Short mmCIF file of C-alpha atoms in Angstrom, two decimals:
data_model
loop_
_atom_site.label_atom_id
_atom_site.label_comp_id
_atom_site.label_asym_id
_atom_site.label_seq_id
_atom_site.Cartn_x
_atom_site.Cartn_y
_atom_site.Cartn_z
CA ALA A 1 -8.28 -25.03 23.54
CA LEU A 2 -7.54 -23.00 20.80
CA ASP A 3 -10.30 -22.63 18.41
CA HIS A 4 -9.24 -23.41 14.94
CA THR A 5 -12.57 -22.00 13.20
CA CYS A 6 -11.54 -19.51 10.93
CA GLY A 7 -13.19 -16.64 9.15
CA VAL A 8 -16.46 -15.31 9.17
CA ARG A 9 -19.31 -16.21 6.81
CA GLY A 10 -20.13 -13.36 3.68
CA GLY A 11 -18.10 -12.46 1.17
CA PRO A 12 -17.52 -9.14 -0.48
CA GLY A 13 -20.65 -7.19 -0.36
CA GLY A 14 -22.16 -8.96 1.93
CA LYS A 15 -23.04 -12.09 -0.21
CA LEU A 16 -23.49 -15.15 1.90
CA SER A 17 -21.45 -17.98 1.40
CA LEU A 18 -22.23 -21.38 2.36
CA MET A 19 -18.78 -22.73 1.94
CA GLU A 20 -16.55 -24.22 4.04
CA LEU A 21 -12.88 -25.56 3.29
CA PHE A 22 -11.32 -28.07 6.21
CA VAL A 23 -7.58 -27.79 6.20
CA GLY A 24 -4.92 -28.91 8.59
CA GLY A 25 -3.94 -32.59 7.30
CA GLY A 26 -6.02 -34.02 9.56
CA GLN A 27 -3.70 -33.18 12.50
CA LEU A 28 -4.70 -29.97 13.35
CA ASP A 29 -7.96 -29.15 12.05
CA ARG A 30 -9.09 -25.59 11.01
CA THR A 31 -12.42 -24.56 9.18
CA LEU A 32 -12.09 -21.70 6.28
CA SER A 33 -15.59 -20.04 5.76
CA ASN A 34 -15.79 -18.45 2.52
CA PRO A 35 -12.99 -19.97 0.63
CA ASP A 36 -14.72 -18.90 -2.55
CA ALA A 37 -14.68 -15.51 -1.60
CA LEU A 38 -10.51 -15.55 -0.54
CA LEU A 39 -9.84 -17.20 -3.98
CA ASP A 40 -11.52 -14.70 -5.45
CA ALA A 41 -9.66 -12.02 -2.95
CA TYR A 42 -6.26 -13.32 -4.68
CA ARG A 43 -6.86 -11.35 -7.84
CA THR A 44 -5.26 -8.42 -6.49
CA ASP A 45 -2.26 -10.21 -4.91
CA ASP A 46 1.49 -10.13 -7.08
CA GLY A 47 1.17 -13.92 -6.50
CA LEU A 48 -1.17 -13.92 -9.67
CA ARG A 49 1.53 -12.89 -11.63
CA TYR A 50 3.67 -15.64 -10.67
CA LEU A 51 1.05 -18.16 -11.46
CA ASP A 52 0.43 -16.57 -14.66
CA TYR A 53 4.06 -16.45 -15.73
CA ARG A 54 4.92 -19.36 -18.65
CA SER A 55 8.07 -18.85 -19.76
CA ILE A 56 9.89 -21.76 -18.42
CA PRO A 57 12.06 -23.00 -20.96
CA ASP A 58 12.21 -26.54 -20.14
CA PRO A 59 10.20 -27.89 -17.43
CA ASN A 60 12.73 -31.26 -16.82
CA LEU A 61 15.84 -28.84 -16.22
CA LEU A 62 16.20 -26.42 -13.84
CA LEU A 63 18.03 -23.13 -14.78
CA PRO A 64 19.34 -20.27 -12.77
CA ASP A 65 17.04 -17.98 -14.89
CA ASP A 66 14.13 -19.73 -13.06
CA LEU A 67 14.55 -18.04 -9.90
CA ALA A 68 13.47 -14.56 -11.34
CA VAL A 69 9.67 -14.94 -11.32
CA THR A 70 9.80 -16.40 -7.75
CA ILE A 71 10.41 -12.68 -6.48
CA LEU A 72 6.85 -12.19 -7.41
CA ILE A 73 5.99 -14.12 -4.16
CA ASN A 74 8.67 -13.03 -2.05
CA SER A 75 11.52 -15.01 -2.40
CA ARG A 76 14.51 -14.30 -0.49
CA VAL A 77 16.78 -15.47 -3.48
CA GLY A 78 20.63 -13.99 -3.61
CA PRO A 79 23.72 -14.87 -5.38
CA ALA A 80 24.24 -17.97 -3.86
CA ALA A 81 21.05 -19.35 -5.16
CA PHE A 82 21.30 -18.94 -8.74
CA LYS A 83 25.31 -19.75 -8.43
CA SER A 84 24.20 -23.18 -7.01
CA ILE A 85 22.03 -23.59 -9.98
CA GLN A 86 24.46 -22.81 -12.67
CA ASP A 87 26.98 -25.55 -10.88
CA ARG A 88 24.26 -28.45 -10.07
CA GLY A 89 20.90 -27.87 -11.46
CA HIS A 90 21.93 -30.22 -13.95
CA GLU A 91 22.55 -32.99 -11.67
CA LEU A 92 18.50 -33.02 -10.90
CA ASP A 93 16.50 -35.01 -12.76
CA LEU A 94 13.21 -33.86 -12.71
CA ALA A 95 12.11 -36.02 -15.77
CA GLU A 96 11.74 -38.55 -13.22
CA LEU A 97 8.76 -36.33 -12.10
CA PRO A 98 5.64 -36.84 -13.73
CA THR A 99 2.64 -34.23 -14.32
CA THR A 100 0.59 -36.24 -11.96
CA PRO A 101 -1.65 -33.98 -9.53
CA LEU A 102 -0.43 -34.21 -5.98
CA GLU A 103 -4.25 -35.00 -4.92
CA GLU A 104 -3.81 -38.29 -7.16
CA SER A 105 -0.39 -39.17 -6.13
CA THR A 106 0.72 -42.42 -4.84
CA PRO A 107 2.85 -42.43 -1.20
CA GLN A 108 5.97 -43.15 -3.45
CA LEU A 109 5.41 -40.10 -5.65
CA ARG A 110 5.06 -37.81 -2.45
CA ASP A 111 8.29 -39.50 -0.87
CA LEU A 112 10.07 -38.66 -4.45
CA VAL A 113 8.68 -35.03 -4.63
CA ALA A 114 9.65 -34.50 -1.14
CA GLN A 115 13.24 -36.01 -1.73
CA THR A 116 13.75 -34.02 -4.86
CA ILE A 117 12.96 -30.91 -2.80
CA ALA A 118 15.54 -31.94 0.26
CA VAL A 119 17.98 -32.19 -2.38
CA VAL A 120 17.87 -28.64 -3.91
CA THR A 121 17.20 -27.47 -0.07
CA SER A 122 20.68 -28.71 0.52
CA TRP A 123 22.20 -26.50 -1.85
CA PRO A 124 23.95 -22.81 -0.76
CA GLY A 125 21.02 -20.52 -0.78
CA PHE A 126 18.07 -22.64 -0.86
CA ALA A 127 15.77 -23.52 2.09
CA ALA A 128 12.39 -25.31 1.39
CA SER A 129 10.46 -22.08 0.80
CA VAL A 130 12.70 -20.87 -2.13
CA ALA A 131 13.35 -24.41 -3.49
CA THR A 132 9.41 -25.05 -3.62
CA LYS A 133 8.67 -21.84 -5.19
CA VAL A 134 11.24 -22.50 -8.18
CA LEU A 135 10.56 -25.98 -8.42
CA HIS A 136 6.41 -25.63 -8.80
CA LYS A 137 6.72 -23.83 -11.75
CA LYS A 138 8.05 -27.11 -13.23
CA ARG A 139 5.49 -29.48 -11.85
CA SER A 140 2.85 -26.81 -10.94
CA ALA A 141 -0.39 -29.36 -10.37
CA LEU A 142 2.49 -32.12 -8.02
CA ILE A 143 4.75 -29.66 -6.11
CA PRO A 144 3.12 -27.74 -3.31
CA ILE A 145 4.65 -23.92 -2.57
CA LEU A 146 6.23 -24.75 1.25
CA ASP A 147 6.25 -21.19 2.42
CA ASN A 148 8.46 -20.62 5.30
CA GLU A 149 5.66 -18.10 7.13
CA ALA A 150 2.01 -19.32 5.88
CA ILE A 151 2.90 -22.97 5.66
CA PHE A 152 5.62 -24.12 8.42
CA GLY A 153 5.22 -20.89 10.34
CA ALA A 154 1.22 -20.82 10.50
CA TYR A 155 -0.56 -23.90 8.53
CA MET A 156 1.28 -26.46 10.55
CA ASN A 157 1.52 -24.20 13.56
CA PRO A 158 -0.72 -25.16 16.49
CA HIS A 159 -0.01 -22.10 18.59
CA TRP A 160 -0.87 -19.83 15.39
CA PRO A 161 -2.38 -17.02 15.17
CA GLU A 162 -2.34 -16.65 18.53
CA ALA A 163 1.43 -16.78 18.18
CA LYS A 164 2.66 -14.86 15.21
CA ALA A 165 4.13 -17.13 12.25
CA SER A 166 8.00 -18.26 12.36
CA GLN A 167 9.69 -16.87 9.27
CA ASP A 168 12.35 -19.69 10.28
CA SER A 169 13.90 -21.80 6.99
CA ILE A 170 13.35 -25.26 6.80
CA TYR A 171 15.91 -27.71 5.74
CA SER A 172 14.61 -30.90 7.14
CA PHE A 173 13.54 -33.83 4.82
CA SER A 174 10.59 -35.45 7.33
CA ARG A 175 9.45 -32.27 7.79
CA ILE A 176 8.64 -31.27 3.84
CA ARG A 177 7.78 -34.90 3.31
CA GLU A 178 5.21 -34.19 6.31
CA ALA A 179 3.65 -30.68 4.87
CA ILE A 180 3.36 -32.08 1.51
CA GLU A 181 1.19 -35.08 3.33
CA TRP A 182 -0.98 -32.38 5.24
CA ILE A 183 -1.72 -30.87 1.73
CA TYR A 184 -2.00 -34.10 0.29
CA VAL A 185 -5.01 -35.08 3.03
CA ASP A 186 -6.65 -31.66 2.48
CA LEU A 187 -6.82 -31.76 -1.15
CA THR A 188 -8.64 -35.23 -1.08
CA ARG A 189 -10.44 -35.12 2.44
CA PHE A 190 -13.89 -36.72 1.44
CA GLU A 191 -15.62 -33.55 3.58
CA ASN A 192 -13.75 -31.03 1.05
CA ALA A 193 -14.96 -32.79 -1.86
CA SER A 194 -18.04 -30.91 -2.91
CA ALA A 195 -15.75 -27.34 -1.91
CA TRP A 196 -12.83 -28.37 -4.55
CA GLU A 197 -15.56 -29.03 -7.27
CA GLU A 198 -16.98 -25.53 -7.19
CA LEU A 199 -13.35 -24.07 -6.51
CA THR A 200 -12.05 -25.59 -9.04
CA ALA A 201 -15.00 -24.57 -11.65
CA GLN A 202 -14.24 -21.17 -9.85
CA ALA A 203 -10.58 -21.09 -11.19
CA PRO A 204 -10.36 -23.65 -13.76
CA GLU A 205 -7.05 -22.77 -14.96
CA ARG A 206 -5.50 -23.64 -11.48
CA SER A 207 -3.91 -26.71 -10.37
CA ARG A 208 -5.70 -27.66 -7.06
CA ILE A 209 -2.51 -26.82 -5.22
CA GLU A 210 -2.24 -23.16 -6.53
CA ILE A 211 -6.02 -23.12 -5.12
CA PHE A 212 -5.21 -24.20 -1.96
CA ASP A 213 -2.08 -22.19 -1.65
CA MET A 214 -4.08 -19.02 -2.87
CA ILE A 215 -7.15 -19.67 -0.53
CA TRP A 216 -4.70 -20.34 2.55
CA TRP A 217 -2.46 -17.32 1.98
CA MET A 218 -4.97 -14.85 1.72
CA HIS A 219 -6.48 -16.39 5.09
CA PHE A 220 -2.85 -16.15 6.26
CA ARG A 221 -2.64 -12.38 5.30
CA SER A 222 -5.62 -11.91 6.77
CA LEU A 223 -4.76 -12.55 10.27
CA GLN A 224 -1.10 -12.00 10.03
CA PRO A 225 -0.77 -8.79 7.18
CA VAL A 226 2.23 -7.58 6.69
CA LYS A 227 3.77 -3.83 8.10
CA PRO A 228 3.40 -1.29 5.37
CA ALA A 229 7.08 -0.19 4.21
CA ARG A 230 8.65 2.53 4.96
CA PRO A 231 8.81 5.15 2.11
CA LEU A 232 11.77 5.62 0.41
#
């Protein structure tokens, strides 16, 4: 049997933390110790620049320029994605999506979120990861970032971290919808209520899905770090 208890107690400088966060959508539960320390550690990650970037001209319109900020969180964007938004961005009616936080969403709204992501995922140059990295900036409290490795390859993988997270791209509506539901469960489950209250107070400028992403990303990279790049 796999041991899904993750992390050790004690934050930076040996500070004792009693906080725990339960993740895994009620399907594959893991206990994260020190989520507050993980959230604080994210301040050194380039993803912070992505979260802080606010120059999004129209929250209801997808533009080719919206791809630029996603390079800060390792999106593999190329000319095909740029051309897809040029040619098809006007077809996407983001005005249908409210600014409702994911943790307050209905099943019907979560269906609509998954459908919107799946539409963009069907365009050349896109899969779920890049699609959500660009769409998240349009609805930062509603649309979570579904990274290939961190979410599909680790968070939803019963064999991780014993087996390395896959980098496989995801295109399936059903898999996207499943990931959204898992995250929704973790944002709203009773046993996380006090932790979310404290974490939100720690980063009041962030949506709950952003705090979730920051914590899980730092935990993921602590167990599966990136190999240093070769010098140029």
